CSV table of C-alpha atoms and ligand atoms in Angstrom, one decimal:
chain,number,residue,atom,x,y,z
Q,10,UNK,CA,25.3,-9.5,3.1
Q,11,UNK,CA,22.8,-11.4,0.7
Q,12,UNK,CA,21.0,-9.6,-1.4
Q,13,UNK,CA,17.6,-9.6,-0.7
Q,14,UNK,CA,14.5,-8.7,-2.9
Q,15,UNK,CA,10.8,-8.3,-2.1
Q,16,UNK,CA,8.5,-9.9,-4.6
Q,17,UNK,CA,6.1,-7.3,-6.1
Q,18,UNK,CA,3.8,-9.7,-7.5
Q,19,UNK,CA,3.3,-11.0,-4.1
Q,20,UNK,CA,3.1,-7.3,-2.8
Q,21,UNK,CA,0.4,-6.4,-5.6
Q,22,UNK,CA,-1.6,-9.7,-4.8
Q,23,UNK,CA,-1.9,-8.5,-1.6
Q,24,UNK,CA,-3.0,-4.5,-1.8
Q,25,UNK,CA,-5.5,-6.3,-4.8
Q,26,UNK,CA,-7.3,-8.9,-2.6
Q,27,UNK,CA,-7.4,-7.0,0.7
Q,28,UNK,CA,-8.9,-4.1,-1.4
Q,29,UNK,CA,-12.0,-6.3,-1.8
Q,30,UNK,CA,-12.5,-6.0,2.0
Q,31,UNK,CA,-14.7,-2.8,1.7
Q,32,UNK,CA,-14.3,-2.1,-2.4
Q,33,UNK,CA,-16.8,0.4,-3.6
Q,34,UNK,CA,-18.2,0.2,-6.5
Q,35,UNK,CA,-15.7,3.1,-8.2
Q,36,UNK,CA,-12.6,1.4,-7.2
Q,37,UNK,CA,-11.8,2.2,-3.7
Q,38,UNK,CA,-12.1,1.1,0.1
Q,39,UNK,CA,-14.7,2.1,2.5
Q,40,UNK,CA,-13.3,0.2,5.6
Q,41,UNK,CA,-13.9,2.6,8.7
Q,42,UNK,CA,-12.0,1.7,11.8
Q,43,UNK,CA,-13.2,-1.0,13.9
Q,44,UNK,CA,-16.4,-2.6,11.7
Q,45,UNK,CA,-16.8,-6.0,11.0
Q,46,UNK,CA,-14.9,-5.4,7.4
Q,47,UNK,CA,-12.0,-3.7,9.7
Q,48,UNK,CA,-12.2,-7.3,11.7
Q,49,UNK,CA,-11.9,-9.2,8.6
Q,50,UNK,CA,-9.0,-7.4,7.3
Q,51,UNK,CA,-7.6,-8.1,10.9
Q,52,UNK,CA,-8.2,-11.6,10.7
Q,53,UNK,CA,-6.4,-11.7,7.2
Q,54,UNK,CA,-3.5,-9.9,9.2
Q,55,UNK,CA,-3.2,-12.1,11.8
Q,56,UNK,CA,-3.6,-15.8,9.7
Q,57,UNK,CA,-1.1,-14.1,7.6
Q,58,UNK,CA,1.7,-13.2,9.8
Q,59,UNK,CA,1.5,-16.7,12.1
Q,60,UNK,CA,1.8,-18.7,9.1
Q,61,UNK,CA,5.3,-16.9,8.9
Q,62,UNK,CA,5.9,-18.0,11.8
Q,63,UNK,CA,4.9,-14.7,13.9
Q,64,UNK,CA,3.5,-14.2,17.1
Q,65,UNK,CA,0.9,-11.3,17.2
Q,66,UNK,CA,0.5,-9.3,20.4
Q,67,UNK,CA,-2.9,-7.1,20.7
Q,68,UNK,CA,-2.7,-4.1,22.8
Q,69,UNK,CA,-5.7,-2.4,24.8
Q,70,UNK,CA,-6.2,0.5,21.8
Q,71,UNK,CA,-6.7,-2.5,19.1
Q,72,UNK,CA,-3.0,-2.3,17.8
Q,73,UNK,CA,-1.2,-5.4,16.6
Q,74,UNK,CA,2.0,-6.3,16.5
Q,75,UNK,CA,3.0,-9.3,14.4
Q,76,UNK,CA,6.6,-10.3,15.9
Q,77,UNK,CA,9.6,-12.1,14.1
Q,78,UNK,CA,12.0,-13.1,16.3
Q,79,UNK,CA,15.9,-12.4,15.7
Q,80,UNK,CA,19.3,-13.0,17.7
Q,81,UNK,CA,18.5,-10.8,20.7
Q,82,UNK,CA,14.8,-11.3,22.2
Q,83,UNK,CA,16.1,-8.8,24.5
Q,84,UNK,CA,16.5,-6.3,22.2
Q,85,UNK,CA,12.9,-4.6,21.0
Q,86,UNK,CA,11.9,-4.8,18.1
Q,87,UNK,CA,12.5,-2.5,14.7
Q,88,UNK,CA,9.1,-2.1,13.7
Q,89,UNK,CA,7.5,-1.3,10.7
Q,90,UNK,CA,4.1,-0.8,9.1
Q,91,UNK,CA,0.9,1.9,8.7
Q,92,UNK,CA,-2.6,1.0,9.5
Q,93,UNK,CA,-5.9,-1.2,7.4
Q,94,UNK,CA,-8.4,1.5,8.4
Q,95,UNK,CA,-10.0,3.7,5.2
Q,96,UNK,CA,-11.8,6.8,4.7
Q,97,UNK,CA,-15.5,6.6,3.6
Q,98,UNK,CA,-14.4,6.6,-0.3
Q,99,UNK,CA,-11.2,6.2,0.5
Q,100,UNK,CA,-8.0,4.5,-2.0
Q,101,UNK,CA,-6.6,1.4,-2.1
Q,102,UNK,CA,-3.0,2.4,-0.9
Q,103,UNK,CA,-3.5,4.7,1.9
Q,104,UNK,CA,-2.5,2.9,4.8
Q,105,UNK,CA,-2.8,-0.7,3.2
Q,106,UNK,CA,0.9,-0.1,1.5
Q,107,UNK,CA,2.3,0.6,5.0
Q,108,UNK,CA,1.0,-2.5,6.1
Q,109,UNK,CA,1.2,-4.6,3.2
Q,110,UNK,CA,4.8,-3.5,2.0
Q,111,UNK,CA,6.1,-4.5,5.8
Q,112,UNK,CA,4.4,-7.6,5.4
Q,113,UNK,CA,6.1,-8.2,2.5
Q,114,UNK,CA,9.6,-7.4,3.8
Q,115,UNK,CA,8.7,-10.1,6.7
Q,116,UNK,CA,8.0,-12.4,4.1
Q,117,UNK,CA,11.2,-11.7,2.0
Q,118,UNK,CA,13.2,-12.1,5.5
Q,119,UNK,CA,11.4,-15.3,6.2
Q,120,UNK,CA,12.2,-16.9,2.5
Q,121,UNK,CA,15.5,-16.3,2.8
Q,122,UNK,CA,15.9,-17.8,6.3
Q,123,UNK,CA,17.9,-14.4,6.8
Q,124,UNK,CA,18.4,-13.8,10.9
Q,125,UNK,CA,18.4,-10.2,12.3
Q,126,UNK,CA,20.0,-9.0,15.4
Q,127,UNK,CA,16.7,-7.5,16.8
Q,128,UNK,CA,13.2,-8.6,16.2
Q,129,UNK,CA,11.3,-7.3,13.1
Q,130,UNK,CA,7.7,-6.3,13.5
Q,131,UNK,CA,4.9,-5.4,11.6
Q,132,UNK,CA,2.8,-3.3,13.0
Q,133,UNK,CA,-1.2,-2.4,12.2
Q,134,UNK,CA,-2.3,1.2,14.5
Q,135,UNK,CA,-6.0,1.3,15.3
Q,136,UNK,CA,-7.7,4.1,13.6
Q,137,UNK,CA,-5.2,6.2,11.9
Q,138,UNK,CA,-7.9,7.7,9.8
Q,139,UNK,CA,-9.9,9.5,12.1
Q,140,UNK,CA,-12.6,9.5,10.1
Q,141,UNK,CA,-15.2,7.2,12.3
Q,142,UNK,CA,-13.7,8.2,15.9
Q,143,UNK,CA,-11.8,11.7,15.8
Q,144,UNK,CA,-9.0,12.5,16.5
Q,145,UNK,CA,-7.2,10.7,13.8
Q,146,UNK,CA,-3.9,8.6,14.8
Q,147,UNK,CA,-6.0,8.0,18.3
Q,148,UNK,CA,-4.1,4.6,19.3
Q,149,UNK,CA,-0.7,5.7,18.0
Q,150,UNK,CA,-1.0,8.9,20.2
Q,151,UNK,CA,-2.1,6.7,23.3
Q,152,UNK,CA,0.8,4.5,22.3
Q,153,UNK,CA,2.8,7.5,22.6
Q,154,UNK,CA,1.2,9.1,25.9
Q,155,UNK,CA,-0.4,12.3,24.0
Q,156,UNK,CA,-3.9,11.0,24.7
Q,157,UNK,CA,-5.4,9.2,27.5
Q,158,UNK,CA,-6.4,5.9,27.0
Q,159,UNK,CA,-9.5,6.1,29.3
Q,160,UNK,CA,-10.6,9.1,27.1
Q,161,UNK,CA,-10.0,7.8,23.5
Q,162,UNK,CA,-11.9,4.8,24.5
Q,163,UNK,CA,-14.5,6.7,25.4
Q,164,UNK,CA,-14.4,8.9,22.0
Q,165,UNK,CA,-18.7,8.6,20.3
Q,166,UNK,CA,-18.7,8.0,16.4
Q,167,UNK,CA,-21.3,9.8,15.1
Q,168,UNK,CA,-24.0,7.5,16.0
Q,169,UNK,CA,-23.2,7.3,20.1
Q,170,UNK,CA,-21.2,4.0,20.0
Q,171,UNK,CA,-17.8,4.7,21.6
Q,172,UNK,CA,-14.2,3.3,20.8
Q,173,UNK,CA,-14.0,1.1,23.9
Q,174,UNK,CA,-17.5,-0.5,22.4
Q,175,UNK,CA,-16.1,-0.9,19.4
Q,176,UNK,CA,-13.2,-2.3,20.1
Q,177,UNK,CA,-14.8,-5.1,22.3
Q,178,UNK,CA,-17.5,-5.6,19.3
Q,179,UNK,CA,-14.8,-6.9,16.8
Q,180,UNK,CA,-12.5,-8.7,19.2
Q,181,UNK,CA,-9.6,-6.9,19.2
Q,182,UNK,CA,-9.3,-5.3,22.7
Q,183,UNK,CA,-6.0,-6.9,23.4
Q,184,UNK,CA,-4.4,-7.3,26.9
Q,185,UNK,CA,-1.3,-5.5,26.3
Q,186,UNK,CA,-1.5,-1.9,28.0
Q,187,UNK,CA,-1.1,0.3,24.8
Q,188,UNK,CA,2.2,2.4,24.9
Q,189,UNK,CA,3.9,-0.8,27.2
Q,190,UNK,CA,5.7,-1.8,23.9
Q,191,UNK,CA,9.6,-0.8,23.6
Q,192,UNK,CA,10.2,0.2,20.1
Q,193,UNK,CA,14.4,0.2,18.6
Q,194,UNK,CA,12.7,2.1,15.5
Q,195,UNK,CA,9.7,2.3,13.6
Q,196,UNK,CA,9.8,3.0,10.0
Q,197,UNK,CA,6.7,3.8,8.0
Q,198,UNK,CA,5.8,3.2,4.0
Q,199,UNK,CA,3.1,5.4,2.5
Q,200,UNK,CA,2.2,6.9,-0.6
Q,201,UNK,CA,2.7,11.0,-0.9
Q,202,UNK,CA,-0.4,11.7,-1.1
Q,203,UNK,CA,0.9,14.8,-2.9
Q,204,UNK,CA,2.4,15.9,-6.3
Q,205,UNK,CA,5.4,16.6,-5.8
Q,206,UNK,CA,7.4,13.1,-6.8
Q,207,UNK,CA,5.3,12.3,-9.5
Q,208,UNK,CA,6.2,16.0,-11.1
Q,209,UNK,CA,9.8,15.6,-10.2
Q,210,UNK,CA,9.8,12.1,-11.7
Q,211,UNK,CA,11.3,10.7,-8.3
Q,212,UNK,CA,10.7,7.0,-6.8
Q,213,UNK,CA,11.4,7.7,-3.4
Q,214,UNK,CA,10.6,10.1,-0.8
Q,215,UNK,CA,13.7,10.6,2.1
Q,216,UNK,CA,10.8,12.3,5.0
Q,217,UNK,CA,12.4,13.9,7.1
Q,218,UNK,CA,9.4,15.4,9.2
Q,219,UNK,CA,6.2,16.3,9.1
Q,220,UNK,CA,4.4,19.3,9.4
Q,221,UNK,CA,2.0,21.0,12.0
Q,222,UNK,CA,-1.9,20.4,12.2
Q,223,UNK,CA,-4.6,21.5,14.3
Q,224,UNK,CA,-8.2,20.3,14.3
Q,225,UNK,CA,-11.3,22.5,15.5
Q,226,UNK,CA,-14.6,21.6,16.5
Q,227,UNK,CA,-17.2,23.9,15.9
Q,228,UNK,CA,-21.0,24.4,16.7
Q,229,UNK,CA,-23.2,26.9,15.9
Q,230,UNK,CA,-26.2,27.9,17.3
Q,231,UNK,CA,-29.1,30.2,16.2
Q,232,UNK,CA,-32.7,29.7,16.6
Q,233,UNK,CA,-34.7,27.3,14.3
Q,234,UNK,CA,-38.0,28.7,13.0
Q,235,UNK,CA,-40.8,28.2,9.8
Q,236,UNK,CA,-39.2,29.1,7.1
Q,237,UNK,CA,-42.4,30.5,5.7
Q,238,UNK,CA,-43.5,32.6,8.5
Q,239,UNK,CA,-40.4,33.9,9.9
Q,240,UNK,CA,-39.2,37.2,8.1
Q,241,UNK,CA,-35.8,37.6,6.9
Q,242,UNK,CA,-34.5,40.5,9.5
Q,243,UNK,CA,-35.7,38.3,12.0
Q,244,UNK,CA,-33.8,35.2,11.3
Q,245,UNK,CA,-30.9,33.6,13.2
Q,246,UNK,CA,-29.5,31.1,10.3
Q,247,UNK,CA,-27.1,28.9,12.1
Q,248,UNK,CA,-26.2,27.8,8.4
Q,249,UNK,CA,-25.9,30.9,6.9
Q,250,UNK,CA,-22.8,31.2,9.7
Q,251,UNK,CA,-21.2,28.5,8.8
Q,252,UNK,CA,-21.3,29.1,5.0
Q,253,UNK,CA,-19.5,32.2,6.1
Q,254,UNK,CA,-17.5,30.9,8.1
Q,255,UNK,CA,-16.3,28.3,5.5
Q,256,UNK,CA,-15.6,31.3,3.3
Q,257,UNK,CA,-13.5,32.5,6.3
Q,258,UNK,CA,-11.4,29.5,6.4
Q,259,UNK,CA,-10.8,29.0,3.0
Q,260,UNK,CA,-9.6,33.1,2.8
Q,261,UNK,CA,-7.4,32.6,6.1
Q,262,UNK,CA,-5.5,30.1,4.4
Q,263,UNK,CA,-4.5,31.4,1.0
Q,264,UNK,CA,-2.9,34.3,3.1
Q,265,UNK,CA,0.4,32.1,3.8
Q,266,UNK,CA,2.2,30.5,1.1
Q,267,UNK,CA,2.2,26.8,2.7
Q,268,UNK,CA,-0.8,26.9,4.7
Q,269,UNK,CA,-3.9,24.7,4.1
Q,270,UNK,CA,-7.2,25.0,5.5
Q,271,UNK,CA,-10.6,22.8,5.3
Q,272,UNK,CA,-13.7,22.3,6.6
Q,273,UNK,CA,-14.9,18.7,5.9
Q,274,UNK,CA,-17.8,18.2,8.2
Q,275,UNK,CA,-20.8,20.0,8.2
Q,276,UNK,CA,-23.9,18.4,9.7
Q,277,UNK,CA,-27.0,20.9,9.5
Q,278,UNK,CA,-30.2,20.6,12.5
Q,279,UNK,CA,-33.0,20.1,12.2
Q,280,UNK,CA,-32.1,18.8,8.7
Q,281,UNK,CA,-35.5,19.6,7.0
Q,282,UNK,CA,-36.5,21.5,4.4
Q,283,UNK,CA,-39.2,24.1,5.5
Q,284,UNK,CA,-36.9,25.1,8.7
Q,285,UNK,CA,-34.5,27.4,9.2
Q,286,UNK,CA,-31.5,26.0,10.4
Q,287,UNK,CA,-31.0,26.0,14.6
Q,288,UNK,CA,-27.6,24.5,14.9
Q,289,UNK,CA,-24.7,23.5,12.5
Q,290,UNK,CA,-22.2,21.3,13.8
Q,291,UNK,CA,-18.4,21.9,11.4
Q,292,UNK,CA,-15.2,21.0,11.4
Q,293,UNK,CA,-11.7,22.6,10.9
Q,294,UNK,CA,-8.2,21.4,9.6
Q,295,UNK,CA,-5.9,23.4,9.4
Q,296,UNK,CA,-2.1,22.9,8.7
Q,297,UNK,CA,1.6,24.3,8.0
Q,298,UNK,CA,5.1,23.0,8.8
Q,299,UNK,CA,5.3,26.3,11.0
Q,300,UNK,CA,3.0,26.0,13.7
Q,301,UNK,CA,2.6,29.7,14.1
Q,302,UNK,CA,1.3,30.1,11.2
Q,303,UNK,CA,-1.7,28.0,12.1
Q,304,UNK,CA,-1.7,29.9,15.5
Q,305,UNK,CA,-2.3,33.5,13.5
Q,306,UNK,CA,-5.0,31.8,11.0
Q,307,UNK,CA,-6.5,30.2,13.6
Q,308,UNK,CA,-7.0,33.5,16.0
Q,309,UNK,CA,-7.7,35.5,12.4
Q,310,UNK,CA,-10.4,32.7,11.7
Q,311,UNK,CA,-12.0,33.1,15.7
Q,312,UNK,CA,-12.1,37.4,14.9
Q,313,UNK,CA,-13.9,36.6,12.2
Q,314,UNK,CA,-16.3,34.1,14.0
Q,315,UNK,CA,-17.2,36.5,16.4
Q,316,UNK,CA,-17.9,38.9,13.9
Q,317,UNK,CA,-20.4,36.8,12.1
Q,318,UNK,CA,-21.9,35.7,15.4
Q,319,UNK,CA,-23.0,38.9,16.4
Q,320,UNK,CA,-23.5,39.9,12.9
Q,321,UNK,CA,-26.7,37.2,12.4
Q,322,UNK,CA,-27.5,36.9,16.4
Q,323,UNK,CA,-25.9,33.6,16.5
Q,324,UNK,CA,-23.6,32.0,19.4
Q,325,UNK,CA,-20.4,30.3,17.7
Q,326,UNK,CA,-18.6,27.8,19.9
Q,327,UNK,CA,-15.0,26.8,18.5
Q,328,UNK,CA,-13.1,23.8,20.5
Q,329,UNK,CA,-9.8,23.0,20.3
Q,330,UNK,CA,-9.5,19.2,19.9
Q,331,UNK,CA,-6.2,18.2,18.5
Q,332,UNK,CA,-2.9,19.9,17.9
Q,333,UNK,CA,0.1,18.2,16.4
Q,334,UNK,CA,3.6,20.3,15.8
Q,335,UNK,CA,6.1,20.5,13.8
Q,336,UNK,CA,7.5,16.5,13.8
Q,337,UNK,CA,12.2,15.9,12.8
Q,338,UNK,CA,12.2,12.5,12.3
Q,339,UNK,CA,15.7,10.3,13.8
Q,340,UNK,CA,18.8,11.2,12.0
Q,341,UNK,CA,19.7,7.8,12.2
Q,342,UNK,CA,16.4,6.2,10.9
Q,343,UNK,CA,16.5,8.4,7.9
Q,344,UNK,CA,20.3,7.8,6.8
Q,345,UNK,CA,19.1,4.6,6.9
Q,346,UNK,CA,16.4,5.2,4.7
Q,347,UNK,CA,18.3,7.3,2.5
Q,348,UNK,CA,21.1,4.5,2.5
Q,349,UNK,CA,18.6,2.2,1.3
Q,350,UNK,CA,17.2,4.3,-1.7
Q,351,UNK,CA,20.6,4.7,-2.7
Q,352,UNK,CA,21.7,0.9,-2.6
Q,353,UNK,CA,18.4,-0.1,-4.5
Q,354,UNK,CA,19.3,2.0,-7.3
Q,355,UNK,CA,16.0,4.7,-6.7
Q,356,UNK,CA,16.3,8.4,-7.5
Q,357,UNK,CA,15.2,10.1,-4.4
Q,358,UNK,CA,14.6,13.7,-2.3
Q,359,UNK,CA,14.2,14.2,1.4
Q,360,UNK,CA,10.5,15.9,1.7
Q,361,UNK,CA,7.9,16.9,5.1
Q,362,UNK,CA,5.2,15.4,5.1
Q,363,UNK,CA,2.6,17.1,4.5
Q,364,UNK,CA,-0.3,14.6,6.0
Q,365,UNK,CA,-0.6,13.3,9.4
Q,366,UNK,CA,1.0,9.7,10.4
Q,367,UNK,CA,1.4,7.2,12.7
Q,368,UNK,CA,5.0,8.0,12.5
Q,369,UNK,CA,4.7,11.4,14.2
Q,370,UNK,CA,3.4,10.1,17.4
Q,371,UNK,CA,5.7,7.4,17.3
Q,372,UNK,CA,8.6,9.1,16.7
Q,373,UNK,CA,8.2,11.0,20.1
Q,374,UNK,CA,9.1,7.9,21.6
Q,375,UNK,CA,11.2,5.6,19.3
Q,376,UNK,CA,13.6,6.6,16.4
Q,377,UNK,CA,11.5,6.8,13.3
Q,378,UNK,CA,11.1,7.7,9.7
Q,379,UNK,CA,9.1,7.6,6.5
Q,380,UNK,CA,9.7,6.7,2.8
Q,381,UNK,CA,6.7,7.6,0.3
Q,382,UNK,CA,6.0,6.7,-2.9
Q,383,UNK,CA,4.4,8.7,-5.9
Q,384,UNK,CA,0.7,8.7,-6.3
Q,385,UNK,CA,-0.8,9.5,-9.8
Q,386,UNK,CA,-1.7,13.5,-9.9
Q,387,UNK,CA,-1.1,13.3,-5.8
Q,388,UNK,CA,-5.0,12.1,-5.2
Q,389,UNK,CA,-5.6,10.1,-2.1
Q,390,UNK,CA,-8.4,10.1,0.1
Q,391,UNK,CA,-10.2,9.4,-2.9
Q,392,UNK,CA,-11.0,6.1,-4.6
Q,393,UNK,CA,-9.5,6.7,-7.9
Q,394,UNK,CA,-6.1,6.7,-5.8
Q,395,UNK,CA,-3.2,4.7,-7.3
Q,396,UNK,CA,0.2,3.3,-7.6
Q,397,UNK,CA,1.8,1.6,-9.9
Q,398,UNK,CA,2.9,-1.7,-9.0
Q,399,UNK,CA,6.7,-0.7,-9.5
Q,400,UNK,CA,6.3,2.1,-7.4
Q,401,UNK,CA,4.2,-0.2,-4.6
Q,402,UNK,CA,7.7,-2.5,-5.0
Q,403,UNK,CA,10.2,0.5,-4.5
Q,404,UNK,CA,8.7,1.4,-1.5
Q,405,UNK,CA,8.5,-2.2,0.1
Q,406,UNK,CA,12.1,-2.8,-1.0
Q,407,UNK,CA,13.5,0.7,0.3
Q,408,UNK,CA,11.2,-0.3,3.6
Q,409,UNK,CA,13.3,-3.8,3.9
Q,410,UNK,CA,17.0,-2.0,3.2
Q,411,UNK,CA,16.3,0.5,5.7
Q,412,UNK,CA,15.7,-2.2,8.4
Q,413,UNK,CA,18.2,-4.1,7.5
Q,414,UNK,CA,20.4,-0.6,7.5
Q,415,UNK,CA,19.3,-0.1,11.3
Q,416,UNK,CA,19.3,-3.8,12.3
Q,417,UNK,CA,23.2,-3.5,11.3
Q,418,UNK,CA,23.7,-0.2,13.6
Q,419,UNK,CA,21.8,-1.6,16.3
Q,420,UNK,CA,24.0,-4.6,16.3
Q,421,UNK,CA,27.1,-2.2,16.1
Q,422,UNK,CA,25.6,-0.1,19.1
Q,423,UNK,CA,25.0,-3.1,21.4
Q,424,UNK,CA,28.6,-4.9,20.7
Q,425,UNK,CA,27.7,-7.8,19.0
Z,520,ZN,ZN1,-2.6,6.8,5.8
């Protein structure tokens, strides 16, 4: 077989000029899912792939899917990719490598006039973040039937418009039913967005699952009053709750060795200053590659709730609203990554994830697997999140092996 490499100048060109679609002024992206800067990274995305030659299919969830064709149009596709979408002060790399690095594997296919068996897509999920329309990974787990499609289009961002609203504002409700799209494979670039290949001095991460994570909705509700007039005894501080119960969260957590707990929204009513707070309105994370962990932090967490609540006359509301387990990826998808690490010459260690992907959902219905790359001092969700342009390169050249590994066992399985 020929010998192919990605370009990483090309690769770098890329994650530097789509980073100016939302930069911030200290370095990062703020490019929340489905805005006009999510439709002009879209745009890029699409004007980019058909010059290669690719069709791009749009489903009903916002997904693309930018499709090179190879020997077998009967075959589906090996796909590969992450998603545009940012946090509010989000990085450069978070998601955009995923993307960017597949894109660039397309490219190096396309160069080299190099033929696969089945056809190579790139693929872009809709709202991965989570961070405008919760729950994160929303089209990803339509895709893969763990949400309803009529209900995550219905999902408010914090200012009433919906997903389905959205969607139709920018353009990119597709006609393709989301989840009607046979996948052979999926695999799935991103950086680590942890510490632990940067302090081993490793290029490439081998995942080989990812670990469980539960989100919470919470509301809390007391009784707003002057906060001149109304006496300390006689206050029901729907804030003071929540401080505790952030204090609750935090202590849950450090109880189990691997566990990790946050609260990351807060939003306080009636938000002025001579009140006393009626209703406070949190959020919960919580996560550990053992899901029962999360089950005993999350019932200590609720003891504790109701404690507090009754403690400060206040009524405390916790809602369940998304539960991912324990995620294997394919055995096949990651020999195939580990193949490729190993052919490129990379020093590498199979690792969990330890954030949520794409991948997971996917990999409940198509073989999948992930390959990170180091961050510096494992920041991410942050702007001053970076890679280095070699490790950007390892990635996307690990990414291209691996699909060219699974292109070849595909081929094998269907008798070519
Ligand atoms: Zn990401």
């Amino acid at each position: 077989m020929k010998n192919l490499s990605i370009d990483p100048e090309r690769l770098w060109d890329d994650l530097m000029l789509t980073a100016r679609i939302g930069a911030t002024p200290k370095g990062g992206i703020c490019r929340l899912t489905l805005t006009a800067l999510d439709r002009e990274v879209r745009d890029w995305f699409k004007a980019q792939t058909e010059s290669l030659g690719c069709a791009v299919t749009v489903d009903d969830m916002g997904t693309m899917f930018a499709r090179r064709e190879g020997q077998r149009a009967d075959v589906p596709p090996i796909a590969m990719g992450s998603h545009l979408d940012t946090q509010p002060t989000g990085g450069k790399f978070d998601g955009a490598l995923g993307v960017l690095a597949a894109l660039e594997a397309l490219r190096t296919l396309h160069r080299a006039g190099y033929e696969t068996f089945a056809p190579i897509e790139v693929v872009n999920w809709t709202n991965e973040e989570g961070a405008r329309f919760s729950p994160p990974m929303i089209a990803s787990g339509v895709f893969a039937g763990v949400y309803r499609r009529d209900w995550a289009c219905a999902r408010a961002d914090r200012g009433g418009e919906t997903f389905g609203a959205a969607l139709d504002n920018i353009g990119y409700r597709g006609a393709q039913r989301c989840g009607d799209h046979r996948l052979s494979a999926f695999f799935e670039v991103h950086i680590e967005q942890g510490p632990f290949l940067e302090a081993e001095d490793k290029d490439i991460g081998i995942v080989t699952g990812v670990q469980a994570m539960r989100w919470y909705e919470m509301t809390i509700v007391g009784q707003d009053t002057h906060a001149g007039t109304t006496p300390m005894p006689r206050r029901h501080d729907a804030l003071l709750g929540a401080a505790r119960i952030v204090e609750t969260v935090n202590r849950a957590a450090r109880q189990f060795p691997q566990a990790v707990g946050t609260v990351g929204i807060l939003e306080v009513k009636p938000g002025s200053p001579n009140v006393v707070p009626g209703e406070v309105f949190l959020t919960m994370d919580l996560r550990d590659p053992d899901a029962a962990v999360i089950d005993r932090m999350a019932q200590e967490i609720a003891t504790q709730a109701r404690a507090i609540g009754a403690e400060l006359g206040l009524e405390i509301a916790i809602k369940a609203i998304s539960a991912e387990p324990a995620v294997r990826f394919d055995s096949g998808c990651v020999a195939a990554v580990r193949a490729a690490a190993k052919i490129s010459g990379y020093s590498a260690r199979d690792m969990i994830s330890r954030a949520g992907h794409d991948a997971a959902f996917v990999s409940r219905v198509a073989p999948t697997a992930m390959i990170f790359v180091p961050c510096k001092d494992g920041i991410s969700h942050n702007e001053a999140e970076y890679s280095s342009k070699e490790q950007c390169a390892a990635g996307a050249q690990v990414l291209l092996q691996a699909v060219l590994d699974y292109d070849r066992q595909l081929a094998e399985r269907y008798g070519r």
